[in-house]
Tab-separated table of C-alpha atoms in Angstrom:
chain	number	residue	atom	x	y	z
A	1	UNK	CA	8.689	0.175	-31.921
A	2	UNK	CA	8.735	-3.523	-33.157
A	3	UNK	CA	12.464	-3.374	-31.685
A	4	UNK	CA	11.532	-1.982	-28.514
A	5	UNK	CA	8.322	-4.363	-28.028
A	6	UNK	CA	11.094	-7.257	-28.685
A	7	UNK	CA	13.229	-6.023	-26.040
A	8	UNK	CA	16.000	-5.492	-28.657
A	9	UNK	CA	16.739	-2.256	-26.791
A	10	UNK	CA	20.287	-1.275	-29.071
A	11	UNK	CA	18.126	-1.554	-32.109
A	12	UNK	CA	15.381	0.275	-31.068
A	13	UNK	CA	17.815	3.344	-29.522
A	14	UNK	CA	19.253	3.124	-33.078
A	15	UNK	CA	16.365	3.386	-34.988
A	16	UNK	CA	14.819	6.411	-32.393
A	17	UNK	CA	17.990	8.329	-32.804
A	18	UNK	CA	17.667	8.243	-36.892
A	19	UNK	CA	13.917	9.517	-36.436
A	20	UNK	CA	15.196	12.294	-34.367
A	21	UNK	CA	17.891	13.320	-36.778
A	22	UNK	CA	14.875	13.050	-39.460
A	23	UNK	CA	12.564	15.423	-37.759
A	24	UNK	CA	13.544	17.267	-34.344
A	25	UNK	CA	10.420	18.848	-34.041
A	26	UNK	CA	8.544	15.178	-32.893
A	27	UNK	CA	8.322	14.130	-29.627
A	28	UNK	CA	7.617	10.785	-29.731
A	29	UNK	CA	11.026	9.283	-30.664
A	30	UNK	CA	12.348	11.616	-27.827
A	31	UNK	CA	9.884	9.695	-24.982
A	32	UNK	CA	10.302	6.659	-26.918
A	33	UNK	CA	14.110	7.155	-26.134
A	34	UNK	CA	13.028	7.672	-22.469
A	35	UNK	CA	11.296	4.528	-22.049
A	36	UNK	CA	14.107	2.968	-23.636
A	37	UNK	CA	16.179	4.495	-21.009
A	38	UNK	CA	13.627	3.448	-18.310
A	39	UNK	CA	14.036	-0.257	-19.224
A	40	UNK	CA	17.733	0.106	-18.871
A	41	UNK	CA	17.033	1.538	-15.367
A	42	UNK	CA	18.877	5.015	-16.477
A	43	UNK	CA	16.821	7.913	-14.520
A	44	UNK	CA	19.060	10.520	-15.688
A	45	UNK	CA	18.732	9.459	-19.494
A	46	UNK	CA	15.023	8.806	-18.763
A	47	UNK	CA	14.643	12.758	-17.528
A	48	UNK	CA	16.913	14.002	-20.702
A	49	UNK	CA	14.651	12.763	-22.864
A	50	UNK	CA	11.634	13.644	-21.129
A	51	UNK	CA	12.520	17.305	-20.957
A	52	UNK	CA	13.530	17.662	-24.144
A	53	UNK	CA	10.557	16.299	-25.183
A	54	UNK	CA	8.747	18.987	-23.090
A	55	UNK	CA	10.850	21.584	-25.125
A	56	UNK	CA	9.935	20.328	-28.541
A	57	UNK	CA	6.378	19.887	-27.411
A	58	UNK	CA	5.114	21.735	-24.483
A	59	UNK	CA	1.269	21.150	-25.102
A	60	UNK	CA	1.202	17.827	-25.873
A	61	UNK	CA	-0.969	15.362	-23.879
A	62	UNK	CA	1.774	12.675	-24.465
A	63	UNK	CA	4.298	14.904	-23.130
A	64	UNK	CA	2.812	16.406	-20.133
A	65	UNK	CA	1.608	12.699	-19.012
A	66	UNK	CA	5.642	11.552	-19.360
A	67	UNK	CA	6.699	14.703	-17.493
A	68	UNK	CA	3.841	13.969	-14.551
A	69	UNK	CA	4.845	10.720	-14.541
A	70	UNK	CA	8.748	11.412	-14.438
A	71	UNK	CA	7.396	13.760	-11.437
A	72	UNK	CA	5.791	10.943	-9.621
A	73	UNK	CA	8.632	8.896	-10.103
A	74	UNK	CA	10.814	11.506	-8.192
A	75	UNK	CA	8.339	11.489	-5.734
A	76	UNK	CA	7.064	15.363	-6.695
A	77	UNK	CA	3.457	14.553	-6.307
A	78	UNK	CA	2.180	18.154	-6.478
A	79	UNK	CA	4.350	18.698	-9.482
A	80	UNK	CA	3.161	15.249	-11.123
A	81	UNK	CA	-0.653	16.104	-10.464
A	82	UNK	CA	0.172	19.103	-12.188
A	83	UNK	CA	1.096	17.650	-15.181
A	84	UNK	CA	-1.250	14.883	-14.848
A	85	UNK	CA	-4.213	17.352	-14.906
A	86	UNK	CA	-3.185	19.011	-17.703
A	87	UNK	CA	-2.676	16.098	-19.715
A	88	UNK	CA	-6.329	15.027	-19.123
A	89	UNK	CA	-7.512	18.392	-20.117
A	90	UNK	CA	-5.489	18.695	-23.273
A	91	UNK	CA	-6.744	14.985	-24.205
A	92	UNK	CA	-9.717	14.528	-22.602
A	93	UNK	CA	-10.577	11.110	-24.579
A	94	UNK	CA	-7.561	9.312	-23.100
A	95	UNK	CA	-7.480	7.087	-19.984
A	96	UNK	CA	-4.092	7.082	-19.470
A	97	UNK	CA	-3.527	10.293	-17.576
A	98	UNK	CA	-6.991	9.550	-15.601
A	99	UNK	CA	-5.329	5.924	-14.618
A	100	UNK	CA	-2.187	7.806	-13.653
A	101	UNK	CA	-4.201	10.828	-11.375
A	102	UNK	CA	-6.396	7.527	-9.725
A	103	UNK	CA	-3.144	5.606	-8.828
A	104	UNK	CA	-1.379	8.996	-7.700
A	105	UNK	CA	-4.291	9.667	-5.332
A	106	UNK	CA	-4.742	6.442	-4.126
A	107	UNK	CA	-1.337	4.914	-3.164
A	108	UNK	CA	0.708	8.740	-3.241
A	109	UNK	CA	-1.424	11.186	-1.648
A	110	UNK	CA	-4.395	9.324	0.418
A	111	UNK	CA	-6.948	10.689	-1.284
A	112	UNK	CA	-9.144	7.863	-2.288
A	113	UNK	CA	-12.510	10.316	-3.321
A	114	UNK	CA	-10.621	11.806	-5.974
A	115	UNK	CA	-9.205	8.526	-6.779
A	116	UNK	CA	-12.782	7.328	-7.308
A	117	UNK	CA	-13.818	10.318	-9.459
A	118	UNK	CA	-10.500	9.607	-11.700
A	119	UNK	CA	-10.913	5.787	-12.395
A	120	UNK	CA	-14.542	6.100	-12.621
A	121	UNK	CA	-14.206	8.774	-15.637
A	122	UNK	CA	-11.539	6.168	-17.171
A	123	UNK	CA	-13.820	3.271	-16.856
A	124	UNK	CA	-16.487	5.261	-18.492
A	125	UNK	CA	-14.415	5.957	-21.400
A	126	UNK	CA	-13.215	2.545	-21.215
A	127	UNK	CA	-16.086	0.176	-19.960
A	128	UNK	CA	-14.139	-3.146	-20.793
A	129	UNK	CA	-10.707	-1.944	-19.164
A	130	UNK	CA	-10.227	-4.578	-16.300
A	131	UNK	CA	-7.424	-2.474	-14.526
A	132	UNK	CA	-9.705	0.633	-14.699
A	133	UNK	CA	-12.469	-1.829	-12.571
A	134	UNK	CA	-9.280	-3.024	-10.523
A	135	UNK	CA	-8.243	0.612	-9.644
A	136	UNK	CA	-12.034	1.668	-9.121
A	137	UNK	CA	-12.592	-1.231	-6.475
A	138	UNK	CA	-9.350	-0.464	-4.710
A	139	UNK	CA	-10.641	3.524	-4.413
A	140	UNK	CA	-14.192	2.211	-3.095
A	141	UNK	CA	-12.658	-0.060	-0.795
A	142	UNK	CA	-10.504	2.648	0.552
A	143	UNK	CA	-12.943	5.081	0.947
A	144	UNK	CA	-15.136	2.852	2.821
A	145	UNK	CA	-17.746	1.829	0.054
A	146	UNK	CA	-17.155	-2.068	0.301
A	147	UNK	CA	-20.373	-2.427	-1.785
A	148	UNK	CA	-19.019	-0.564	-4.672
A	149	UNK	CA	-15.980	-2.052	-4.106
A	150	UNK	CA	-17.326	-5.525	-4.669
A	151	UNK	CA	-18.913	-4.833	-8.190
A	152	UNK	CA	-16.181	-3.552	-9.872
A	153	UNK	CA	-14.168	-6.386	-8.487
A	154	UNK	CA	-16.684	-8.687	-9.786
A	155	UNK	CA	-16.345	-6.826	-13.066
A	156	UNK	CA	-12.242	-6.967	-13.013
A	157	UNK	CA	-12.774	-10.517	-12.569
A	158	UNK	CA	-15.363	-10.912	-15.398
A	159	UNK	CA	-12.866	-9.388	-17.638
A	160	UNK	CA	-9.508	-10.879	-16.491
A	161	UNK	CA	-10.482	-14.303	-15.156
A	162	UNK	CA	-7.164	-15.203	-15.044
A	163	UNK	CA	-5.569	-12.327	-12.958
A	164	UNK	CA	-5.115	-13.532	-9.864
A	165	UNK	CA	-4.873	-10.218	-8.047
A	166	UNK	CA	-8.545	-9.641	-9.467
A	167	UNK	CA	-9.697	-12.313	-7.008
A	168	UNK	CA	-7.232	-11.210	-4.110
A	169	UNK	CA	-9.115	-8.112	-4.316
A	170	UNK	CA	-12.613	-9.372	-4.538
A	171	UNK	CA	-11.785	-11.311	-1.469
A	172	UNK	CA	-10.806	-8.189	0.308
A	173	UNK	CA	-14.144	-6.399	-0.495
A	174	UNK	CA	-16.172	-9.666	0.868
A	175	UNK	CA	-14.050	-9.686	3.692
A	176	UNK	CA	-14.751	-5.862	4.437
A	177	UNK	CA	-18.731	-7.163	4.538
A	178	UNK	CA	-18.078	-9.697	6.610
A	179	UNK	CA	-18.683	-12.671	4.157
A	180	UNK	CA	-15.749	-14.687	5.070
A	181	UNK	CA	-16.323	-17.814	3.551
A	182	UNK	CA	-16.788	-15.892	-0.026
A	183	UNK	CA	-13.588	-14.202	0.836
A	184	UNK	CA	-11.527	-17.492	1.421
A	185	UNK	CA	-13.633	-18.910	-1.653
A	186	UNK	CA	-11.941	-16.003	-3.816
A	187	UNK	CA	-8.248	-16.466	-2.499
A	188	UNK	CA	-8.389	-20.128	-2.956
A	189	UNK	CA	-9.485	-19.811	-6.993
A	190	UNK	CA	-6.720	-17.285	-7.054
A	191	UNK	CA	-4.068	-19.562	-5.493
A	192	UNK	CA	-4.985	-22.360	-8.039
A	193	UNK	CA	-4.417	-19.433	-10.660
A	194	UNK	CA	-0.937	-18.375	-8.986
A	195	UNK	CA	0.233	-20.930	-6.734
A	196	UNK	CA	3.236	-19.081	-5.741
A	197	UNK	CA	2.081	-15.620	-5.383
A	198	UNK	CA	3.002	-14.727	-1.871
A	199	UNK	CA	-0.015	-12.441	-1.264
A	200	UNK	CA	-2.395	-14.815	-1.649
A	201	UNK	CA	-1.561	-17.086	1.456
A	202	UNK	CA	-1.243	-13.725	3.306
A	203	UNK	CA	-4.367	-12.174	2.727
A	204	UNK	CA	-5.944	-15.528	3.414
A	205	UNK	CA	-4.110	-15.310	6.536
A	206	UNK	CA	-5.716	-11.996	7.371
A	207	UNK	CA	-9.157	-13.030	6.423
A	208	UNK	CA	-8.901	-16.277	8.926
A	209	UNK	CA	-7.327	-13.969	11.768
A	210	UNK	CA	-10.426	-11.554	10.818
A	211	UNK	CA	-12.716	-14.447	11.212
A	212	UNK	CA	-11.175	-15.968	14.084
A	213	UNK	CA	-9.966	-18.792	12.403
A	214	UNK	CA	-6.937	-19.208	14.273
A	215	UNK	CA	-5.032	-22.626	13.407
A	216	UNK	CA	-6.195	-21.886	9.953
A	217	UNK	CA	-4.173	-18.135	10.252
A	218	UNK	CA	-1.109	-19.567	11.371
A	219	UNK	CA	-1.074	-22.033	8.403
A	220	UNK	CA	-1.706	-19.506	6.248
A	221	UNK	CA	0.724	-17.166	7.511
A	222	UNK	CA	3.494	-19.709	7.564
A	223	UNK	CA	2.964	-20.699	3.971
A	224	UNK	CA	3.216	-17.071	3.032
A	225	UNK	CA	6.434	-16.926	4.461
A	226	UNK	CA	7.811	-19.846	3.116
A	227	UNK	CA	7.024	-18.023	-0.292
A	228	UNK	CA	8.917	-15.225	0.789
A	229	UNK	CA	10.961	-15.289	3.645
A	230	UNK	CA	10.960	-11.370	3.717
A	231	UNK	CA	7.102	-10.818	4.341
A	232	UNK	CA	7.435	-8.395	6.864
A	233	UNK	CA	3.563	-8.133	7.573
A	234	UNK	CA	3.561	-11.791	7.614
A	235	UNK	CA	5.779	-11.844	10.642
A	236	UNK	CA	4.049	-8.963	12.286
A	237	UNK	CA	0.762	-10.704	12.209
A	238	UNK	CA	1.959	-13.968	13.306
A	239	UNK	CA	3.401	-11.981	16.101
A	240	UNK	CA	0.210	-9.940	16.868
A	241	UNK	CA	-1.954	-12.556	16.705
A	242	UNK	CA	-0.095	-14.731	19.153
A	243	UNK	CA	-0.001	-11.947	21.588
A	244	UNK	CA	-3.558	-11.823	21.357
A	245	UNK	CA	-4.472	-15.085	22.374
A	246	UNK	CA	-1.016	-15.257	24.783
A	247	UNK	CA	0.272	-18.344	23.282
A	248	UNK	CA	3.614	-18.573	21.671
A	249	UNK	CA	4.946	-15.955	23.311
A	250	UNK	CA	8.775	-16.918	22.456
A	251	UNK	CA	8.093	-17.282	18.987
A	252	UNK	CA	5.851	-13.900	19.084
A	253	UNK	CA	8.759	-11.965	19.974
A	254	UNK	CA	10.948	-14.022	17.421
A	255	UNK	CA	8.521	-12.975	14.403
A	256	UNK	CA	8.173	-9.202	15.545
A	257	UNK	CA	12.057	-8.868	15.881
A	258	UNK	CA	12.104	-10.535	12.132
A	259	UNK	CA	9.451	-8.009	10.976
A	260	UNK	CA	11.574	-4.864	12.557
A	261	UNK	CA	14.633	-6.371	11.072
A	262	UNK	CA	12.936	-6.634	7.568
A	263	UNK	CA	11.152	-3.010	7.986
A	264	UNK	CA	12.728	-0.697	10.831
A	265	UNK	CA	10.916	2.464	9.760
A	266	UNK	CA	7.484	0.840	10.250
A	267	UNK	CA	6.383	1.986	13.471
A	268	UNK	CA	3.390	-0.392	13.484
A	269	UNK	CA	6.052	-3.523	13.826
A	270	UNK	CA	8.132	-2.189	16.582
A	271	UNK	CA	4.769	-1.458	18.725
A	272	UNK	CA	3.873	-5.269	17.748
A	273	UNK	CA	7.652	-5.845	18.772
A	274	UNK	CA	7.091	-3.747	21.986
A	275	UNK	CA	3.963	-5.658	23.184
A	276	UNK	CA	5.052	-8.857	22.673
A	277	UNK	CA	8.152	-8.239	25.052
A	278	UNK	CA	5.508	-6.610	27.483
A	279	UNK	CA	3.631	-10.164	27.094
A	280	UNK	CA	6.460	-12.125	27.770
A	281	UNK	CA	7.490	-9.975	30.773
A	282	UNK	CA	10.261	-7.749	29.482
A	283	UNK	CA	8.492	-4.400	30.393
A	284	UNK	CA	11.543	-2.239	30.366
A	285	UNK	CA	12.356	-3.470	26.829
A	286	UNK	CA	8.658	-2.639	25.850
A	287	UNK	CA	8.632	0.713	27.292
A	288	UNK	CA	12.138	1.341	25.478
A	289	UNK	CA	10.505	0.442	21.993
A	290	UNK	CA	7.499	2.817	22.691
A	291	UNK	CA	9.460	5.725	24.173
A	292	UNK	CA	11.504	5.417	20.567
A	293	UNK	CA	8.168	5.672	18.530
A	294	UNK	CA	6.041	7.848	20.833
A	295	UNK	CA	8.947	10.814	20.151
A	296	UNK	CA	7.086	11.741	16.644
A	297	UNK	CA	4.435	14.718	17.151
A	298	UNK	CA	2.371	12.318	14.691
A	299	UNK	CA	2.813	8.792	16.840
A	300	UNK	CA	-0.191	6.439	16.650
A	301	UNK	CA	-2.802	6.621	18.770
A	302	UNK	CA	-2.381	2.823	19.209
A	303	UNK	CA	1.270	2.679	20.147
A	304	UNK	CA	0.495	6.048	22.605
A	305	UNK	CA	-2.242	3.822	24.362
A	306	UNK	CA	0.085	0.824	25.017
A	307	UNK	CA	3.200	3.357	26.040
A	308	UNK	CA	0.625	4.609	28.639
A	309	UNK	CA	-0.160	1.448	29.790
A	310	UNK	CA	3.515	0.148	29.912
A	311	UNK	CA	4.111	3.010	31.680
A	312	UNK	CA	1.582	2.513	34.292
A	313	UNK	CA	2.632	-0.995	34.686
A	314	UNK	CA	5.987	0.225	35.749
A	315	UNK	CA	4.985	2.637	38.113
A	316	UNK	CA	5.828	5.961	36.104
A	317	UNK	CA	2.144	7.555	36.719
A	318	UNK	CA	3.057	11.038	35.279
A	319	UNK	CA	4.379	9.847	32.154
A	320	UNK	CA	1.480	7.264	31.610
A	321	UNK	CA	-1.510	10.042	32.184
A	322	UNK	CA	0.576	11.959	29.558
A	323	UNK	CA	0.712	9.278	27.380
A	324	UNK	CA	-3.178	8.576	27.496
A	325	UNK	CA	-3.991	12.526	27.038
A	326	UNK	CA	-2.038	12.423	23.932
A	327	UNK	CA	-4.269	9.618	22.468
A	328	UNK	CA	-7.268	11.548	23.410
A	329	UNK	CA	-6.212	14.959	22.051
A	330	UNK	CA	-7.957	15.502	19.022
A	331	UNK	CA	-8.752	11.705	18.413
A	332	UNK	CA	-12.314	10.968	19.923
A	333	UNK	CA	-12.712	8.379	17.478
A	334	UNK	CA	-10.266	6.076	18.937
A	335	UNK	CA	-11.718	2.542	19.866
A	336	UNK	CA	-10.283	2.240	23.214
A	337	UNK	CA	-11.244	6.005	23.990
A	338	UNK	CA	-13.341	4.997	26.818
A	339	UNK	CA	-10.811	2.478	28.316
A	340	UNK	CA	-8.172	5.782	27.822
A	341	UNK	CA	-10.369	8.042	29.941
A	342	UNK	CA	-10.979	5.563	32.566
A	343	UNK	CA	-7.390	4.712	32.829
A	344	UNK	CA	-6.560	8.431	33.318
A	345	UNK	CA	-9.323	8.516	36.368
A	346	UNK	CA	-7.677	5.971	38.190
A	347	UNK	CA	-4.107	6.963	37.806
A	348	UNK	CA	-5.437	10.864	38.859
A	349	UNK	CA	-7.056	9.470	41.920
A	350	UNK	CA	-4.132	7.465	43.132
């Protein structure tokens, strides 16, 4: 274990293999070999050693958690959840499976309420675990409770004052409550701790954009791109802001195209590029892009709304009405639902 901690993987592997030879009924050395394989980025060997550990100790919380993590890495979230829940049940005093379940529910299966439940249990077992409060805060934020999120981000900052990510999270909760000056202050404090962390100016741009401080938002996104030229969301947000303000439209198309080039499967970025093309007068190009993402049965209401507008502007009345009706189909909470209904009536009256 000392060799493993020192990243001397050859010595660690040698010693763990001897431990396996000395006691073939022990799962610990097998899981340690899996960790060596993980550090070597050998997925095949990770699976081999984890499965051997499961054969030796199938009811051990440690081996069940290792199997859950293996399945999580393979994106088998249903299987991962099963083993992680078993691990939590087998060892109810361990925080590790609770943290992993919280991560799974929050970032893999989009169940923030269940994530709150898991992180809350973990924090009650270990109130001084900064990462637990950080995860719980994000879960509260995602479940629509920025007040509780704010409390736990503050706790995470207090427990780990040198962690810039805790301050970034705190700024998100503050912005969600409309406390823009506080959010900026948190991000500036984070920037002092990690001046080269690209997510800090990215979030600073988002806060300034939300606060309608356009000049500051442009500057912050530009700083983020200087730190990371492949930060697709920064290019996308620059483009969207420019289009919304009807300025810098040539740059807007270039920014939006860069975002799509970096993340071609992100439909929101394709939508932004289409809207930038429309703003610049390329209605045909906008329609083509919007058609490409509207083909999916779960196309976003925003993309369909934009498609309806672009179709109507290009004289395709029937297609525009169809797109608008897809927006309202089972989606009465869409922000522009009233406008969509008005547009449908106007088109049908022509």
